[in-house]
Amino acid sequence: MLRYLRRPYEMDEMRVSDVLSGYMRMQIMQKTTVGRKPKKKIYHRVQELDRVMELQKKPSLILELKSIIQSASLLLRDLEKEVGFVQKWNYMAVIEKYPSIFRVIGGHVERTPPAVTLTEKAKMVAAMESEAMVQMEPILGRNLRKLLMLSVDCRLPLEKIELIASELGLPRDFKNSIVLKYPQYPQYFTLNELNGKEYLHLESWDSSLALTVREEKLALQTSNGDARRAKISIDGNFSGPFAFRLKFPVGFRPNVSYLEEVERWQKLEFPSPYLNVRRIEAADSKARKRVVAVLHELLSLSIEKRLTSGQLDAFHTEFRLPARLLLCLIKHHGIFYLTNKGAKSTVILKEAYDGSTLIDKCPLLEFKDKFSALIGRKESDASSCAEASSYIEN
């Protein structure tokens, strides 16, 4: 049986010696004396979370094409200009495969250049997006303020926010549509240039927002009388103000010493992620647990509770993330999951998913689900799509 390290929360004397298949098979070797064979441990895969990345591939292409087309139509000869030569063929395959969503108009019969547009049913569903965005505005403004409050100086380069804009649910033009149009701008936000870069600054600190998602859930469970027992359970979960929700892989059976280490770590107090990190000694064990809380909060602020490892890595300076970020994520495998099933390696917040399903969905994700559901509706328009393919090839 594959087993994890006996002391998962004391891994300072350990190193990652090999990473195969993008985090999915990892050997973590413990320092040993000469002549002794190091113990090999495996990073367990969670198929349900790997499947999350597989399930979002088709809907993401469909939604991207919808955004390009918008409410009008797009000439097929202009598709390459929008997405590039290689990606053009992926979108053409989508247009042909889903005539229930996309319709090709024009061509040789009508003596007009072929263009792609949405079907009438797709247009009806697409019209709901504006309502979803109206519902999202207060959520986006709140999360953007919390993101700035997490940073060291309550400011972030605009280009780095753009890097995770879609994961936060922000529109492409969020600078104009969200920041500058925010009801309390410039009371809450200001845009300033620093060292040749444009920064988004937080102008007003709101103590009511300096509460993590983890703390909000804990308060809700306590008020509902859903608090767990004070003694730590076999799955590592513990009812306490500084405890995290753990979800270990199926089949993982922790021994007594492992649970004792987990219990000590779960009880360990740590400063709030919203407390200025400059006041905290980085080498302190409480500071290391605070880093876990920062990563937990960052993932919680994303609409799908996941970010690529590259996106997290881009915020090393602003959030004082550890240099060995990978090791931190591996060590806390009950909280975070690493997968390479998408185009890029991704970090997923385990507690946010029930199997492959995201538990809590914002209005924007609910709209995307409704639009993607059109895949299952059959409409015959294959002939016009075939004509479009021949037009592009010629």
mmCIF file of C-alpha atoms in Angstrom, residues 5-12 14 236 244 246 248 257-266 285 288-289 292 328 331-335:
data_model
loop_
_atom_site.group_PDB
_atom_site.id
_atom_site.type_symbol
_atom_site.label_atom_id
_atom_site.label_comp_id
_atom_site.label_asym_id
_atom_site.label_seq_id
_atom_site.Cartn_x
_atom_site.Cartn_y
_atom_site.Cartn_z
ATOM 1 C CA LEU A 5 5.340 10.557 4.956
ATOM 2 C CA ARG A 6 4.802 9.843 8.627
ATOM 3 C CA ARG A 7 5.442 13.464 9.593
ATOM 4 C CA PRO A 8 3.783 15.528 6.835
ATOM 5 C CA TYR A 9 3.924 18.839 8.677
ATOM 6 C CA GLU A 10 7.651 18.656 9.476
ATOM 7 C CA MET A 11 9.161 18.392 6.000
ATOM 8 C CA ASP A 12 11.925 20.978 6.309
ATOM 9 C CA MET A 14 12.979 16.706 3.001
ATOM 10 C CA GLY A 236 -7.642 14.749 10.100
ATOM 11 C CA PHE A 244 -8.488 23.787 7.891
ATOM 12 C CA LEU A 246 -8.864 18.355 4.964
ATOM 13 C CA PHE A 248 -7.322 13.053 1.868
ATOM 14 C CA SER A 257 1.642 9.451 14.682
ATOM 15 C CA TYR A 258 0.425 11.110 11.478
ATOM 16 C CA LEU A 259 -2.851 12.163 13.134
ATOM 17 C CA GLU A 260 -0.966 13.478 16.147
ATOM 18 C CA GLU A 261 1.121 15.706 13.887
ATOM 19 C CA VAL A 262 -1.984 16.854 12.046
ATOM 20 C CA GLU A 263 -3.737 17.654 15.323
ATOM 21 C CA ARG A 264 -0.814 19.754 16.537
ATOM 22 C CA TRP A 265 -0.775 21.647 13.237
ATOM 23 C CA GLN A 266 -4.548 22.137 13.202
ATOM 24 C CA SER A 285 5.979 28.040 12.247
ATOM 25 C CA ARG A 288 4.369 29.131 7.565
ATOM 26 C CA LYS A 289 0.805 28.197 8.463
ATOM 27 C CA VAL A 292 -1.269 28.144 3.716
ATOM 28 C CA CYS A 328 4.355 23.778 0.390
ATOM 29 C CA LYS A 331 3.056 19.010 2.021
ATOM 30 C CA HIS A 332 -0.529 20.155 2.477
ATOM 31 C CA HIS A 333 -2.042 17.593 0.121
ATOM 32 C CA GLY A 334 -5.191 17.408 2.219
ATOM 33 C CA ILE A 335 -6.012 21.033 1.332
#
